PDB file of C-alpha atoms in Angstrom:
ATOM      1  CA  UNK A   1      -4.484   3.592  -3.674  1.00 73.00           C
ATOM      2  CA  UNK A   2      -7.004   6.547  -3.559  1.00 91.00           C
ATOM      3  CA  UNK A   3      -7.767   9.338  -5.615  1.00 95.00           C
ATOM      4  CA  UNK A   4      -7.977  13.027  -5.467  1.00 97.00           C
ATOM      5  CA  UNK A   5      -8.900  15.750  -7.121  1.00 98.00           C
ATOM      6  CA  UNK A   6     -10.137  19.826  -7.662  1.00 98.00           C
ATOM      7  CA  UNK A   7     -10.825  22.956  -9.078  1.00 98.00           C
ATOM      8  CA  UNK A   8      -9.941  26.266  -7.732  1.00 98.00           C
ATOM      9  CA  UNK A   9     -11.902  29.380  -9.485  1.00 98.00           C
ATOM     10  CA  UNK A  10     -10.942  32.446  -8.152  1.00 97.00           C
ATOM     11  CA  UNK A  11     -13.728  34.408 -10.559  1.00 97.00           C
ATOM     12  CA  UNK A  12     -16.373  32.012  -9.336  1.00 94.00           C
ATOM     13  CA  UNK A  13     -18.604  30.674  -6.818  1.00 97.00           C
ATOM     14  CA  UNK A  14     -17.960  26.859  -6.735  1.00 97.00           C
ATOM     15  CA  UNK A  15     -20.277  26.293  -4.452  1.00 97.00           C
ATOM     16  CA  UNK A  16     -22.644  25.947  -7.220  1.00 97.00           C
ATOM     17  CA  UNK A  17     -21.180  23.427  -8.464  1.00 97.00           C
ATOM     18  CA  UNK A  18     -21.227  20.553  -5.948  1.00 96.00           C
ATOM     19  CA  UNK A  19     -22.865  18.031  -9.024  1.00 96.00           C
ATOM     20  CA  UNK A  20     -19.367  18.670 -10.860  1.00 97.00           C
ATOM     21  CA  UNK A  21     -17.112  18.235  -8.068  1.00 97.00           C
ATOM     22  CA  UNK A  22     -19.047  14.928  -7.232  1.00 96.00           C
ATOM     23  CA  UNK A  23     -19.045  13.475 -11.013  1.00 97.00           C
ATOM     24  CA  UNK A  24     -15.462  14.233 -10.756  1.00 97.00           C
ATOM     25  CA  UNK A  25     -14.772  12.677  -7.495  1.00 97.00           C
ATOM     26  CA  UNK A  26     -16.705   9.611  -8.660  1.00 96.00           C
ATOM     27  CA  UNK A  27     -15.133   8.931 -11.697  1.00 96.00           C
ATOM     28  CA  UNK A  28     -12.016   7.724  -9.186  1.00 91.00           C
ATOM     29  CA  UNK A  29     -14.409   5.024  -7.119  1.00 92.00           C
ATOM     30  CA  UNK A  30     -11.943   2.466  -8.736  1.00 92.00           C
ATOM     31  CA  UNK A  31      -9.085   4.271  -6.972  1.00 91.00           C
ATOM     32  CA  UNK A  32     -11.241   4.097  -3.733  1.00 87.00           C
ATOM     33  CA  UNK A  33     -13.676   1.830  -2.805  1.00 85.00           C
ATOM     34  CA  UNK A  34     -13.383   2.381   1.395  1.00 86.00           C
ATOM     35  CA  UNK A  35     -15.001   5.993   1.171  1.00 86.00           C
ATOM     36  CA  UNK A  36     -15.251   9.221  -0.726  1.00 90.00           C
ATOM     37  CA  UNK A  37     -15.407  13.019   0.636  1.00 94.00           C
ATOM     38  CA  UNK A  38     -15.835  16.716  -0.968  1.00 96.00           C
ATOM     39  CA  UNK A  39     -15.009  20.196   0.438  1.00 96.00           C
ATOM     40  CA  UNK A  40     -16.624  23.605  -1.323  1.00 97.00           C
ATOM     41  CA  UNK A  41     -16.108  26.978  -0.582  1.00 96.00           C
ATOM     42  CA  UNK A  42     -16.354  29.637  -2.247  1.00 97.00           C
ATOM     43  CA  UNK A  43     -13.175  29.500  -4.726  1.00 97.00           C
ATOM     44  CA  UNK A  44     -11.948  25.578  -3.953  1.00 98.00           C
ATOM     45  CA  UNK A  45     -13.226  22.601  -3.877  1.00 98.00           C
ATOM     46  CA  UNK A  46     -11.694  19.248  -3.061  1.00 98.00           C
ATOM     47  CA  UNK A  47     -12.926  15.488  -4.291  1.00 97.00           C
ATOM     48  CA  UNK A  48     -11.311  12.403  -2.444  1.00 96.00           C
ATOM     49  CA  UNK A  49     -12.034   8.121  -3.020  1.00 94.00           C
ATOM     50  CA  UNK A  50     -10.129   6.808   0.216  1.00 87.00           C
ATOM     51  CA  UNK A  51      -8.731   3.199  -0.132  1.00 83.00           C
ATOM     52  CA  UNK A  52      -8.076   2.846   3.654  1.00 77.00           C
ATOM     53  CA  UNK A  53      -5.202   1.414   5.032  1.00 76.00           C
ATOM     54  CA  UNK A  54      -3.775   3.857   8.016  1.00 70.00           C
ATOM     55  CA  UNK A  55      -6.024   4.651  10.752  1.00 64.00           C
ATOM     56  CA  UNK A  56      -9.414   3.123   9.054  1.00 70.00           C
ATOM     57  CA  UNK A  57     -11.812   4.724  11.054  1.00 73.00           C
ATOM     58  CA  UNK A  58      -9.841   8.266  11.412  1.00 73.00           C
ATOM     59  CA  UNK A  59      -8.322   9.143   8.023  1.00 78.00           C
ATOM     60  CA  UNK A  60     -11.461  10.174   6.497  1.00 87.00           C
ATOM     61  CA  UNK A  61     -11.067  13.120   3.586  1.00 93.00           C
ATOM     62  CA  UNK A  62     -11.278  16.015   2.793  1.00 96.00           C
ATOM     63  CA  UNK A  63      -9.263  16.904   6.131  1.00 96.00           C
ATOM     64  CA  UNK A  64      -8.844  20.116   7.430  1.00 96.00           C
ATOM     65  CA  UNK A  65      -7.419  22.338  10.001  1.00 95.00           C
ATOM     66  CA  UNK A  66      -9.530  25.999  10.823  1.00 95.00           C
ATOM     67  CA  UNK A  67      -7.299  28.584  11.453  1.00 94.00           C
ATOM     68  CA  UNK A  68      -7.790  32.370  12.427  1.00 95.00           C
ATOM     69  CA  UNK A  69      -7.575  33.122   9.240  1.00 94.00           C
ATOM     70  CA  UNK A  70      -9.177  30.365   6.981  1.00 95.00           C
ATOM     71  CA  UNK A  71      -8.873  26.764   6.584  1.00 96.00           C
ATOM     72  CA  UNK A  72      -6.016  24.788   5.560  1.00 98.00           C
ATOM     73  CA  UNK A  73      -7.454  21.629   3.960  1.00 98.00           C
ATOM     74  CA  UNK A  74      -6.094  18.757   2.266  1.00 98.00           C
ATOM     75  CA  UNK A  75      -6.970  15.848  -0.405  1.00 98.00           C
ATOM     76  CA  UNK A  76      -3.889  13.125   0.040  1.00 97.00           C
ATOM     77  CA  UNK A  77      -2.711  10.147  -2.084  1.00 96.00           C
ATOM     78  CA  UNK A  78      -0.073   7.775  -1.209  1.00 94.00           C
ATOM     79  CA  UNK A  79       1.711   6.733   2.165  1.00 95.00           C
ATOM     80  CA  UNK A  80       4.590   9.036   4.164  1.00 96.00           C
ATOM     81  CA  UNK A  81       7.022   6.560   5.200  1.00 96.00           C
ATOM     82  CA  UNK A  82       8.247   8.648   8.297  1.00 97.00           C
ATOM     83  CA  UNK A  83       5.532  10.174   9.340  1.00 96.00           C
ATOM     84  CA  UNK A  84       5.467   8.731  12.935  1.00 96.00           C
ATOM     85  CA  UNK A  85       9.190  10.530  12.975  1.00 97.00           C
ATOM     86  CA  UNK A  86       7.290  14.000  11.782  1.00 98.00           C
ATOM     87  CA  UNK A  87       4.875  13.160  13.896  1.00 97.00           C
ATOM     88  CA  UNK A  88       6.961  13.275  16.967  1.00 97.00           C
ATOM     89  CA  UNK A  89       8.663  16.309  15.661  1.00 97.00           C
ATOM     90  CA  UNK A  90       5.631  18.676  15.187  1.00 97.00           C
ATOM     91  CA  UNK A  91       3.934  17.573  18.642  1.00 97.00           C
ATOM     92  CA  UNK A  92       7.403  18.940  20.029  1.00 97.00           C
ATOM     93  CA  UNK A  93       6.383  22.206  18.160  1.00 96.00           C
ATOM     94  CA  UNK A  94       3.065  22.180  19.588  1.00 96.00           C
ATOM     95  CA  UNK A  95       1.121  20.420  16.941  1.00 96.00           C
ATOM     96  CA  UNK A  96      -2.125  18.247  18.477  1.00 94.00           C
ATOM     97  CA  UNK A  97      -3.591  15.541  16.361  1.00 95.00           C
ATOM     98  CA  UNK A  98      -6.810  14.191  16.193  1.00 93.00           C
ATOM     99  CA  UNK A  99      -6.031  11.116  14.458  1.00 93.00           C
ATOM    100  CA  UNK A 100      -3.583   8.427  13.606  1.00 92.00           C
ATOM    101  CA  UNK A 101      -3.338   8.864   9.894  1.00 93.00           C
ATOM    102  CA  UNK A 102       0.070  10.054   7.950  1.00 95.00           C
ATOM    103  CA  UNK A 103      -2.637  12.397   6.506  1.00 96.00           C
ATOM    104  CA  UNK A 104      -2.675  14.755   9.281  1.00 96.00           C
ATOM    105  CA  UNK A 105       1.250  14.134   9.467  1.00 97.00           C
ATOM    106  CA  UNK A 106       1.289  15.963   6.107  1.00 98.00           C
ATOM    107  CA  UNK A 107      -1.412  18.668   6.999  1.00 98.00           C
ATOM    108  CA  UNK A 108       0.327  20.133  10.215  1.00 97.00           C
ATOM    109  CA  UNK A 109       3.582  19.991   8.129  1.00 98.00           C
ATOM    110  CA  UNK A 110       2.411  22.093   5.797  1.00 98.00           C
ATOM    111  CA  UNK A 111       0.988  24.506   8.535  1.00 97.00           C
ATOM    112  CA  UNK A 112       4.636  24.550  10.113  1.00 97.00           C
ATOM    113  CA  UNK A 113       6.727  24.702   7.430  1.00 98.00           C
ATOM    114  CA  UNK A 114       4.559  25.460   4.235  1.00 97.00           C
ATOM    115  CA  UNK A 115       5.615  24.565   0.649  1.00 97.00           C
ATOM    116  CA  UNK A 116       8.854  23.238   2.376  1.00 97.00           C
ATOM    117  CA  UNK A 117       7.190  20.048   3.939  1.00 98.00           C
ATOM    118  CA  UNK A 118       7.824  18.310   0.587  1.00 97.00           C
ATOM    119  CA  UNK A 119      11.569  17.941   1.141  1.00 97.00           C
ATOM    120  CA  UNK A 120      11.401  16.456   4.510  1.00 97.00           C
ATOM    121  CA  UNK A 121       8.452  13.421   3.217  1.00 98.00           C
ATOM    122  CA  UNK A 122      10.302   9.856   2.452  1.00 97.00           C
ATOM    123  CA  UNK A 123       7.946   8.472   0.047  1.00 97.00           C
ATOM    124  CA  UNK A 124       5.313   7.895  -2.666  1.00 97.00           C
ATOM    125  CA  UNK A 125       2.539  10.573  -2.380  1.00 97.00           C
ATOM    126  CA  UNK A 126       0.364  13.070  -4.543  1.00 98.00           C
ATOM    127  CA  UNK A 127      -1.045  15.707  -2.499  1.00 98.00           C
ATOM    128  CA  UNK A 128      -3.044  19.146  -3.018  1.00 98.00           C
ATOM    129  CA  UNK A 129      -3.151  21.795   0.094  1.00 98.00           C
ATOM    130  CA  UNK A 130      -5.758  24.546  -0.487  1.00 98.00           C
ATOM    131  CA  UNK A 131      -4.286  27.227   1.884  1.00 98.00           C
ATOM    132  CA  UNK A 132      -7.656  29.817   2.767  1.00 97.00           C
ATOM    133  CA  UNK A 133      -5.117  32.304   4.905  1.00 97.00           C
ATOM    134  CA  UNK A 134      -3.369  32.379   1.537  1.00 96.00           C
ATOM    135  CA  UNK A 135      -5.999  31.818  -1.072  1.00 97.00           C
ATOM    136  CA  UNK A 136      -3.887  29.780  -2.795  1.00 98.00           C
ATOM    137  CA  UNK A 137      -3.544  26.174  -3.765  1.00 98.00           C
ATOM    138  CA  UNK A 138      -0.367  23.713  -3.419  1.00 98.00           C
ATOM    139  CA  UNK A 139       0.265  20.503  -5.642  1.00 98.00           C
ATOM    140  CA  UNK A 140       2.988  18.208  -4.644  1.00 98.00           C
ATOM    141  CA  UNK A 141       4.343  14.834  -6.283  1.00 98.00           C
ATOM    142  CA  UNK A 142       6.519  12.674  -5.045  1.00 98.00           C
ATOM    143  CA  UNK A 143      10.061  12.514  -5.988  1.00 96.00           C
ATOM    144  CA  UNK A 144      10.101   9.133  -8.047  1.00 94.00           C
ATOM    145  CA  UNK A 145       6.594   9.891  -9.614  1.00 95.00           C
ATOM    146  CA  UNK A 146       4.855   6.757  -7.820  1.00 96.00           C
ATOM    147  CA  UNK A 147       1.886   8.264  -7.597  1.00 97.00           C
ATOM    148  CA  UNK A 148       0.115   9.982 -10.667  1.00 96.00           C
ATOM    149  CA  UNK A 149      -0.761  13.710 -10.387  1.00 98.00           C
ATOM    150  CA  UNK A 150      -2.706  15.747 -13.595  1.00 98.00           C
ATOM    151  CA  UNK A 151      -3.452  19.306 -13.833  1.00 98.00           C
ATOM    152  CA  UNK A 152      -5.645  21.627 -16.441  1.00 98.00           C
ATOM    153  CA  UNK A 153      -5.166  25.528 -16.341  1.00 98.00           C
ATOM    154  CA  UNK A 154      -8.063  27.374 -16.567  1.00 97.00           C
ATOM    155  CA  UNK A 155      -8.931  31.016 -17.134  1.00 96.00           C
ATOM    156  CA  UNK A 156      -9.599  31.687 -13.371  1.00 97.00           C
ATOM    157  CA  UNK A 157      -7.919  28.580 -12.099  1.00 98.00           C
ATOM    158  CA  UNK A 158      -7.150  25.038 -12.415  1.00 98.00           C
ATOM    159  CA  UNK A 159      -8.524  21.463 -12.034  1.00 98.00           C
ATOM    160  CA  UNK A 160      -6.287  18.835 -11.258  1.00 98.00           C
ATOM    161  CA  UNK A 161      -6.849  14.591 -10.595  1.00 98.00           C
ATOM    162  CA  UNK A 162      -5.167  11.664 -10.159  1.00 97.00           C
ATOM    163  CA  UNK A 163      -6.089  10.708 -13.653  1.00 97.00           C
ATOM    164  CA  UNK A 164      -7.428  12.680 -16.875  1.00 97.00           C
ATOM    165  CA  UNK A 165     -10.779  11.188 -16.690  1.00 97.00           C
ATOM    166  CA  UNK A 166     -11.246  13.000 -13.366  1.00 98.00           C
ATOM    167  CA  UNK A 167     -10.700  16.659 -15.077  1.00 98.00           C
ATOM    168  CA  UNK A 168     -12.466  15.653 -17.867  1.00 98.00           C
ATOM    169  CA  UNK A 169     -15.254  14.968 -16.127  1.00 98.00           C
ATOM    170  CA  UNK A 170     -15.350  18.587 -15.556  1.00 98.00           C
ATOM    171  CA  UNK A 171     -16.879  20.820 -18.946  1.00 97.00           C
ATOM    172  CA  UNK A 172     -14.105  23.375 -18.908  1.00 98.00           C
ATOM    173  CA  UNK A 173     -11.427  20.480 -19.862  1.00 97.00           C
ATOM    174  CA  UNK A 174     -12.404  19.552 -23.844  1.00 94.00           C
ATOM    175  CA  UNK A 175     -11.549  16.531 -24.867  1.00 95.00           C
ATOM    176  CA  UNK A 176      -9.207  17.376 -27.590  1.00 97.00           C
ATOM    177  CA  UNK A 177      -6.388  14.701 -28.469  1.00 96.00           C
ATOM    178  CA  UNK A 178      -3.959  16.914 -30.220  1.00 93.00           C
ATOM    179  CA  UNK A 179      -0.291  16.058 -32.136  1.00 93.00           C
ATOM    180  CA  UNK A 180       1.555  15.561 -29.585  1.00 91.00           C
ATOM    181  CA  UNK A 181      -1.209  13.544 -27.402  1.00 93.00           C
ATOM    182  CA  UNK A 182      -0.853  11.260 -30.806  1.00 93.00           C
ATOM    183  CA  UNK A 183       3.234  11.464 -30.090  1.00 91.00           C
ATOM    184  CA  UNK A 184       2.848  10.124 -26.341  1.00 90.00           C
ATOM    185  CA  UNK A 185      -0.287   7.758 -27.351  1.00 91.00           C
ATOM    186  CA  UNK A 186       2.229   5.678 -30.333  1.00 91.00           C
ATOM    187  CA  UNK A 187       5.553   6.356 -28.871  1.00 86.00           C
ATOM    188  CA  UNK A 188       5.360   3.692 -26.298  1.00 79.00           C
ATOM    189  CA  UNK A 189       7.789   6.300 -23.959  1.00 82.00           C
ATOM    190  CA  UNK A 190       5.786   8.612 -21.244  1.00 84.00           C
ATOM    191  CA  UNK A 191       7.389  11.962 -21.325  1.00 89.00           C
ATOM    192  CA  UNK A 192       7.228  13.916 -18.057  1.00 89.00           C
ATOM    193  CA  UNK A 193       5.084  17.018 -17.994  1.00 93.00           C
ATOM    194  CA  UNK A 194       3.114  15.790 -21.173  1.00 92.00           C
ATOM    195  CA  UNK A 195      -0.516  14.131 -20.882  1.00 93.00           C
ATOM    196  CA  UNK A 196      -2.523  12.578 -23.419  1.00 94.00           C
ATOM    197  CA  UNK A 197      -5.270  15.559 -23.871  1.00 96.00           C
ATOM    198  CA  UNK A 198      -4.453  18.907 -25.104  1.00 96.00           C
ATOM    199  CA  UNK A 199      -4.229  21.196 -22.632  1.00 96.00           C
ATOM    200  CA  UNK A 200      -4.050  19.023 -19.464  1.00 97.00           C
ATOM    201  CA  UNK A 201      -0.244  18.174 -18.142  1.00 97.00           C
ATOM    202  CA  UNK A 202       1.551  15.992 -15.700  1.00 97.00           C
ATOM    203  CA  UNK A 203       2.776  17.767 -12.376  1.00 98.00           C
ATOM    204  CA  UNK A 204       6.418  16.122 -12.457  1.00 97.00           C
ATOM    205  CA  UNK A 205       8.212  13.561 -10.249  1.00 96.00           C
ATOM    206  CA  UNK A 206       9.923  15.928  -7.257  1.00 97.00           C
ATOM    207  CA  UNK A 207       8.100  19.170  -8.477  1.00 98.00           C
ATOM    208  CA  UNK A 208       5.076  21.278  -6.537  1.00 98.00           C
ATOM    209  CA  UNK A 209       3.219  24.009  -8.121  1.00 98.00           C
ATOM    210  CA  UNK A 210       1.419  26.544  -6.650  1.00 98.00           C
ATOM    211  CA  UNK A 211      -1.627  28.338  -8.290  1.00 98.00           C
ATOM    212  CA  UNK A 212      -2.945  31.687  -7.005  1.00 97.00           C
ATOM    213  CA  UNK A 213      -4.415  34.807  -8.195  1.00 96.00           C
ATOM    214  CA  UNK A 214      -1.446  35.724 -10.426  1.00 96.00           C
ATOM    215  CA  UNK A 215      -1.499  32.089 -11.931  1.00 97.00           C
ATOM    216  CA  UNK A 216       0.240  28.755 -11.824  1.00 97.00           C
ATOM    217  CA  UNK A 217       3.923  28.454 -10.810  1.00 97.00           C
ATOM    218  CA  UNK A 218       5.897  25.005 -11.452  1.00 97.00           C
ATOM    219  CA  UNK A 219       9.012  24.092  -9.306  1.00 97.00           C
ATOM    220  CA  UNK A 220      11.289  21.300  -8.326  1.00 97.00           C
ATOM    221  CA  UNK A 221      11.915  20.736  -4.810  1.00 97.00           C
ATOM    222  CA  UNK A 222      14.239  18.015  -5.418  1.00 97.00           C
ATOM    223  CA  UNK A 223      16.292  16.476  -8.484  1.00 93.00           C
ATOM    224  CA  UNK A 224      18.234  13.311  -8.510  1.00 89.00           C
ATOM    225  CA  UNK A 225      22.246  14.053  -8.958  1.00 90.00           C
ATOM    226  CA  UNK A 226      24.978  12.226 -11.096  1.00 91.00           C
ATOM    227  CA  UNK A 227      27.798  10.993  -9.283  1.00 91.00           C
ATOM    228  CA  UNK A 228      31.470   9.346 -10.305  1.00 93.00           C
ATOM    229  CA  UNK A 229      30.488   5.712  -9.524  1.00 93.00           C
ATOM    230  CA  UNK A 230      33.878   4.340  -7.583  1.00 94.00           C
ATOM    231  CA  UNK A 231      32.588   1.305  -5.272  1.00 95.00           C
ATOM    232  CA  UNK A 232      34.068  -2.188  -6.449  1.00 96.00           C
ATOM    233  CA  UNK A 233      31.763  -4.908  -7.299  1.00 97.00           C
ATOM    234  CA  UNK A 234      32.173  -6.140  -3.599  1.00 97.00           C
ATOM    235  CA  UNK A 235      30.923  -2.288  -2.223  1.00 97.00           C
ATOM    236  CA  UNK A 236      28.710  -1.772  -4.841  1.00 97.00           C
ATOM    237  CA  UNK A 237      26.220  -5.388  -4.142  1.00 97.00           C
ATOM    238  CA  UNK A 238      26.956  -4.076  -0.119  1.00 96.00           C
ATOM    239  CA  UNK A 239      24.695  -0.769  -1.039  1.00 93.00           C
ATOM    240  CA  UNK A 240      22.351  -2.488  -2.778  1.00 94.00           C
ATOM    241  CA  UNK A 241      21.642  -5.107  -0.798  1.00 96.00           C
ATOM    242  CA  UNK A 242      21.584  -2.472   2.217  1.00 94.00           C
TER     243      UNK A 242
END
């Protein structure tokens, strides 16, 4: 299953911080059991609990690639159902990998084609790429909102978990149940974007946001259409059982 989470503080050192990161990381053992990993620098750092299941002994995370001009690093939830096909695509462009794991798949995507990689993965996934060329961080959920994906703005920055208790874990996210936490907490309906805790919201099913020095920016990369339904019963149980 894993778990991931961060903070990015762009007025401060969070490599002071290490304790946080870890009692935020650990709070996620659940998620996790197989192995846990942090990366600090200076303004990012990354918290990972790895359930393993591709490439046990290579998929270990925080992963990162070192570039000319800062590390690209990763903290990844979920499984890429074509990634041996992206694989094969990016070793055409050059690409060399070190492992096995869909992990890296995503990583050197995101080196070759940047925020774009998130329309070309098939399937359930919650990722954050801290870019250090850029300084910049990118948060990506999957299209059907399988996997869970939190985030909490901050005045320099954000945090961001696959559950609450993972930001909360962190003393800059107060644990303040507001009116319309009470809403989503006796409604019995989740709606998307909202969380629970004031202040703390849901990145979206098929959305990525990137936060940098000007602040947080929320998109969708993809959105499911409505179509004229035409196929007779016969056509119609054909598609679905295909």
């Amino acid at each position: 299953m894993c778990g991931i989470t961060g903070w990015v503080a762009f007025d401060h050192d969070l490599r002071t911080e290490l304790p946080t990161v870890e009692a935020m990381t650990e709070t996620m053992a659940c998620r996790g059991p197989d192995g846990r990993g942090t990366h600090v620098e200076e303004h990012a750092a990354l918290g990972h609990r790895r359930l393993a299941i591709i490439d046990l002994p290579g998929g270990s995370q925080p992963m990162g690639v070192p570039t000319p001009h800062g590390t690209v690093s990763i903290v990844y939830a979920g499984e890429t159902y074509n990634f041996a096909e992206l694989r094969s695509e990016l070793a055409a462009r050059g690409h060399f990998f070190t492992t096995r794991s869909d992990t890296e798949v995503v990583l050197r995507g995101y080196l070759e084609w940047g925020e774009s990689v998130a329309e070309r993965l098939n399937g359930m996934y919650a990722f954050a790429v801290w870019d250090a060329r850029e300084h910049k961080l990118v948060m990506i959920r999957d299209r059907a909102g399988i996997k869970p994906f939190y985030y909490y703005e901050t005045d320099d920055g954000v945090l961001f978990g696959s559950e609450p208790k993972a930001i909360l874990a962190n003393p800059l996210a107060a644990p303040v149940v507001g009116l319309d936490g009470l809403r989503e907490i006796f409604s019995f309906a989740k709606t998307p974007g909202h969380a629970v805790w004031q202040g703390m919201k849901e990145l979206r099913p098929g959305h990525l946001a990137v936060v940098d020095r000007n602040g947080l920016r929320e998109q969708a990369y993809w959105r499911l259409e409505a179509v004229e339904h035409t196929d007779d019963q016969a056509a119609t149980v054909a598609h679905v059982r295909e």
